[in-house]
XYZ file of C-alpha atoms in Angstrom:
365
model
C 39.773 -13.385 24.850
C 36.129 -12.731 23.874
C 35.403 -9.935 21.447
C 32.712 -7.346 22.167
C 31.157 -4.337 20.365
C 31.414 -0.871 21.817
C 28.161 0.478 23.175
C 26.882 3.864 22.065
C 27.401 5.238 25.593
C 31.020 4.061 25.673
C 31.792 5.696 22.339
C 30.149 8.957 23.313
C 32.016 9.059 26.616
C 35.313 8.321 24.942
C 34.707 10.923 22.275
C 33.957 13.558 24.936
C 37.162 12.684 26.771
C 39.114 13.111 23.574
C 37.249 16.342 22.879
C 38.131 17.820 26.271
C 41.849 17.006 25.730
C 42.055 18.755 22.351
C 43.256 22.293 21.831
C 41.584 24.689 19.403
C 44.457 24.104 17.028
C 43.507 20.438 16.792
C 40.234 21.378 15.031
C 42.087 23.264 12.335
C 42.991 19.971 10.660
C 39.329 19.670 9.611
C 39.100 23.273 8.357
C 40.590 23.961 4.924
C 40.232 27.732 5.418
C 42.528 27.603 8.479
C 45.268 25.871 6.564
C 47.323 28.294 4.457
C 48.833 25.364 2.550
C 45.437 23.924 1.531
C 45.126 23.137 -2.133
C 42.051 21.455 -3.693
C 44.213 19.877 -6.392
C 46.512 18.226 -3.908
C 45.692 14.735 -2.689
C 48.395 14.758 0.050
C 46.303 17.000 2.281
C 43.299 14.628 1.934
C 45.507 11.675 2.856
C 46.832 13.539 5.924
C 43.261 14.335 6.945
C 42.251 10.676 6.600
C 45.214 9.701 8.731
C 44.204 12.219 11.374
C 40.644 10.856 11.432
C 41.939 7.376 11.731
C 44.095 8.423 14.677
C 41.073 10.030 16.350
C 39.000 6.878 15.912
C 41.865 4.809 17.362
C 42.027 7.161 20.375
C 38.317 6.650 20.960
C 38.623 2.859 20.825
C 41.681 2.801 23.040
C 39.939 4.907 25.638
C 37.408 2.122 26.310
C 39.363 -1.062 25.690
C 42.617 -2.424 26.995
C 45.824 -2.351 24.935
C 45.560 -6.090 24.386
C 41.927 -5.841 23.193
C 42.856 -2.949 20.948
C 45.598 -4.933 19.196
C 43.152 -7.844 18.741
C 40.647 -5.507 17.092
C 43.228 -4.204 14.674
C 44.094 -7.706 13.571
C 40.517 -8.794 12.905
C 39.769 -9.833 9.294
C 37.384 -7.790 7.093
C 34.788 -10.554 7.331
C 34.329 -9.807 11.053
C 33.339 -6.269 10.340
C 30.936 -7.339 7.567
C 29.328 -10.022 9.688
C 28.755 -7.630 12.589
C 27.711 -4.631 10.432
C 30.629 -2.478 11.588
C 31.565 0.415 9.325
C 35.307 0.872 9.045
C 37.332 3.848 7.834
C 38.300 1.895 4.663
C 34.881 2.511 3.136
C 31.236 1.584 3.334
C 30.041 -1.897 4.085
C 26.668 -3.331 3.059
C 24.009 -3.494 5.748
C 23.211 -7.167 5.775
C 20.494 -7.318 8.438
C 16.902 -7.648 7.238
C 15.308 -4.170 7.170
C 11.852 -5.614 6.547
C 10.191 -6.833 9.682
C 7.421 -8.815 8.064
C 7.990 -12.033 6.140
C 6.350 -12.215 2.715
C 3.682 -14.920 2.774
C 1.386 -13.916 -0.111
C 0.835 -15.740 -3.341
C 2.330 -14.324 -6.499
C 2.794 -14.895 -10.189
C 0.448 -16.294 -12.842
C -2.725 -17.864 -11.532
C -3.748 -19.335 -14.924
C -2.282 -21.862 -17.283
C -0.455 -19.998 -20.045
C 1.886 -21.922 -22.241
C 4.528 -20.946 -24.787
C 1.997 -21.764 -27.472
C -0.511 -19.177 -26.199
C -1.317 -16.518 -28.779
C -2.060 -12.831 -28.066
C -5.710 -13.644 -28.715
C -5.622 -16.424 -26.094
C -4.284 -13.915 -23.520
C -6.811 -11.272 -24.518
C -9.677 -13.727 -24.061
C -8.494 -14.544 -20.559
C -9.153 -10.885 -19.670
C -12.068 -10.024 -21.982
C -13.727 -13.398 -21.685
C -17.216 -14.774 -22.577
C -18.766 -13.243 -19.493
C -17.698 -9.713 -20.388
C -18.605 -10.037 -24.077
C -21.998 -11.419 -23.221
C -22.557 -8.577 -20.801
C -21.781 -6.064 -23.590
C -24.181 -7.919 -25.957
C -27.001 -7.883 -23.452
C -26.684 -4.215 -22.554
C -26.260 -3.127 -26.173
C -29.436 -4.994 -27.236
C -31.260 -3.615 -24.178
C -30.278 -0.054 -24.983
C -31.262 -0.411 -28.615
C -34.674 -1.635 -27.495
C -35.069 1.306 -25.182
C -34.168 3.779 -27.913
C -36.530 2.145 -30.464
C -39.440 2.151 -28.028
C -38.915 5.719 -26.813
C -38.449 7.541 -30.134
C -40.901 7.998 -32.998
C -40.171 5.872 -36.017
C -38.870 7.799 -38.979
C -39.330 6.296 -42.413
C -35.692 6.477 -43.528
C -34.035 6.158 -40.144
C -31.138 3.682 -39.986
C -32.417 2.454 -36.670
C -35.363 0.828 -38.436
C -32.942 -1.763 -39.775
C -31.573 -2.663 -36.341
C -31.306 -6.326 -35.539
C -30.001 -7.724 -32.232
C -26.273 -8.386 -32.082
C -24.682 -11.583 -30.776
C -21.488 -12.861 -29.243
C -19.597 -13.500 -32.463
C -20.522 -10.192 -34.048
C -19.473 -8.289 -30.934
C -16.036 -9.934 -30.966
C -15.615 -8.773 -34.611
C -16.731 -5.298 -33.675
C -14.296 -5.060 -30.755
C -11.488 -6.448 -32.951
C -12.212 -3.774 -35.596
C -12.167 -1.025 -32.919
C -8.706 -2.143 -31.717
C -7.421 -2.404 -35.275
C -8.563 1.134 -36.043
C -6.493 2.340 -33.150
C -3.413 0.867 -34.857
C -4.406 2.315 -38.280
C -5.749 5.796 -37.636
C -7.565 7.608 -40.498
C -9.221 10.987 -40.693
C -12.843 9.836 -40.871
C -14.659 6.633 -39.860
C -16.060 6.287 -43.385
C -12.549 6.120 -44.843
C -12.039 2.635 -43.497
C -14.721 1.412 -45.982
C -13.682 3.713 -48.813
C -12.775 2.146 -52.095
C -10.606 5.095 -53.016
C -7.145 3.907 -53.988
C -5.620 6.212 -51.351
C -7.240 4.067 -48.595
C -8.694 0.811 -50.048
C -8.834 -0.917 -46.689
C -9.972 -4.493 -47.293
C -10.138 -5.706 -43.689
C -13.225 -3.670 -42.557
C -15.248 -4.545 -45.630
C -14.453 -8.214 -45.151
C -15.721 -8.183 -41.532
C -18.928 -6.085 -41.631
C -20.599 -3.282 -43.576
C -20.040 0.356 -42.705
C -23.727 0.870 -41.793
C -23.765 -2.089 -39.423
C -20.584 -0.936 -37.727
C -21.958 2.576 -37.249
C -25.234 1.444 -35.785
C -23.401 -0.940 -33.391
C -21.186 1.948 -32.376
C -24.357 4.075 -31.715
C -25.982 1.372 -29.630
C -22.921 0.139 -27.779
C -23.698 0.125 -24.070
C -22.333 -1.337 -20.846
C -25.018 -0.659 -18.250
C -28.805 -0.493 -17.880
C -29.870 3.134 -17.930
C -33.071 2.360 -16.049
C -31.324 0.926 -13.007
C -27.927 2.700 -12.895
C -26.918 4.931 -10.023
C -27.306 8.481 -11.293
C -25.027 9.865 -8.567
C -22.067 7.820 -9.887
C -20.197 9.674 -12.628
C -18.917 6.347 -13.912
C -22.310 4.699 -14.019
C -22.083 4.076 -17.795
C -18.940 1.960 -17.454
C -18.712 1.097 -13.724
C -19.920 -2.464 -14.054
C -17.506 -3.108 -16.997
C -14.561 -1.618 -15.036
C -15.370 -3.816 -12.018
C -15.556 -6.929 -14.145
C -12.251 -6.193 -15.874
C -10.555 -5.652 -12.531
C -11.817 -9.018 -11.316
C -10.221 -10.602 -14.362
C -6.910 -8.708 -13.851
C -6.717 -9.959 -10.275
C -7.657 -13.491 -11.032
C -5.014 -13.916 -13.733
C -1.919 -12.677 -11.942
C -0.769 -11.668 -8.457
C 2.024 -9.134 -7.778
C 5.119 -10.319 -5.957
C 6.509 -9.004 -2.705
C 6.937 -5.502 -4.153
C 4.229 -3.442 -5.857
C 3.695 0.175 -6.926
C 0.824 2.681 -6.791
C 0.936 5.739 -9.048
C -1.287 7.713 -11.375
C -1.470 7.875 -15.134
C -3.365 10.022 -17.632
C -5.459 8.464 -20.418
C -5.502 11.077 -23.279
C -8.930 12.616 -23.845
C -9.913 16.081 -25.117
C -13.646 15.522 -25.395
C -16.313 16.863 -23.096
C -16.151 15.308 -19.692
C -16.817 16.853 -16.269
C -13.846 15.088 -14.640
C -11.351 15.627 -17.453
C -8.024 16.604 -15.944
C -5.412 19.100 -17.049
C -1.863 18.212 -15.974
C 0.709 20.450 -17.734
C 3.734 18.296 -16.959
C 2.311 15.179 -18.684
C 3.019 14.341 -22.306
C -0.746 14.398 -22.865
C -1.929 17.341 -20.845
C -5.689 16.587 -21.046
C -7.288 13.303 -20.113
C -8.796 11.033 -17.560
C -6.637 10.302 -14.476
C -6.302 6.775 -13.271
C -4.777 5.581 -10.040
C -3.102 2.256 -10.724
C -1.594 -0.574 -8.687
C 1.053 -2.345 -10.732
C 3.560 -5.121 -10.195
C 7.248 -4.490 -10.735
C 6.810 -6.045 -14.180
C 4.312 -3.402 -15.163
C 1.135 -5.503 -14.885
C -1.920 -3.448 -13.960
C -3.521 -5.326 -11.077
C -6.023 -2.685 -9.917
C -7.150 0.769 -10.934
C -9.406 3.561 -9.751
C -10.787 6.294 -12.064
C -10.537 9.780 -10.535
C -13.850 11.511 -11.090
C -12.941 14.898 -9.707
C -14.598 16.904 -6.966
C -17.920 15.931 -5.521
C -21.121 17.442 -6.800
C -20.904 20.033 -4.022
C -17.520 21.217 -5.327
C -15.597 19.948 -2.286
C -12.400 18.018 -2.672
C -12.152 14.588 -1.156
C -9.948 14.690 1.986
C -7.300 12.069 2.526
C -7.499 11.050 -1.129
C -3.941 9.700 -1.419
C -4.267 7.494 1.729
C -7.718 6.183 0.777
C -6.577 5.379 -2.775
C -3.637 3.314 -1.505
C -5.719 1.401 1.039
C -8.491 0.714 -1.415
C -6.311 -0.499 -4.217
C -4.034 -2.580 -1.967
C -6.787 -3.997 0.219
C -6.346 -7.619 -0.949
C -2.549 -7.438 -0.724
C -2.264 -6.287 2.896
C -1.199 -8.376 5.909
C 1.079 -10.471 3.703
C 4.459 -8.838 4.259
C 4.543 -7.008 0.926
C 6.280 -3.663 0.219
C 4.471 -0.730 -1.375
C 6.494 1.865 -3.349
C 4.960 5.297 -3.810
C 5.936 8.883 -4.629
C 5.636 12.003 -2.538
C 1.968 12.550 -3.482
C 0.963 9.511 -1.421
C 3.644 9.329 1.253
C 2.525 10.399 4.737
C 3.005 9.376 8.333
C -0.642 8.324 8.656
C -0.386 6.010 5.606
C 2.931 4.485 6.714
C 1.572 3.804 10.231
C -1.649 2.333 8.844
C 0.273 0.046 6.463
C 2.665 -1.155 9.164
C -0.311 -2.002 11.349
C -1.427 -4.156 8.412
C 1.982 -5.888 8.126
C 2.893 -4.009 4.945
C 6.135 -2.098 4.373
C 6.128 1.179 2.540
C 8.932 3.002 0.670
C 8.326 6.518 -0.659
C 9.789 9.911 -1.292
C 8.732 12.765 1.029
C 7.555 16.318 0.710
C 8.904 18.810 3.176
C 5.377 19.824 4.283
C 4.206 16.246 4.900
């Protein structure tokens, strides 16, 4: 005899027939308040209730199949229920069908040759490579020239001793900057102090204090004469774009990726500095980031606040997701987001672009 599943209409019809045949007293078995002998500590009542539910389910099944078919169903092995995604009264079974409708076809993983012998410096230079360092050198020298030509020369000004920087010196300068982040001191001058309390030998071995300070003063990433004055990130926009190109060229996220925001601590003067009280650092610059499940930052967008007119950008969450994930769409990937981003419009748009989305929801969205 061939086996068959019950249709939804058959189950509903059988349930209604059973419902019509029950008396009001039959429903009391589901109501603990109607049972004077009910005791939360007793497990026997729970067992009786499970048995009653099993009997009801059997009544429903028997109402739509013959006695012979019913006995066959009772004798089926557990594997049959698992293979056909049937939930039994013995507990939950895993849903084994594919819930994702799009097959993942995108590339993923490392896109560059990195061996076990690669050092942290090797990895760093894959991201901050010759192109980026040369760009910083060019713009720093350009800015120094603009300053020297636009300001009157003072006899004892440190800028009179300026000489153009180069690729090797800029690498040393950037290395010192990162090292200072690991070894914080109260004043910049303390790194070159010969006082026994400090006595830092590394900075003095790399460059003089005066040279470091003038490089820090002239450090620049864009041409002031040609930059877009309407862009609040104009001073660093080109550098940010170049870094993102390196991030994306080195590694591709897998099937799953995440978009969320983070706060870079900053308490200085900045028109788009954010205050978020529930963050560990309440003041800073907010970044929207696209990351792999391994935590690799593949793309980012700096939030620059309201427009010059004071109006908030509408549809910000949706536009951020679509902008950051643009190169990952139509490849069967899955985006994971929180309730700030989740919306019907975004989900529909991503499904149209063959991208699944998983996110928490707000009641008003």
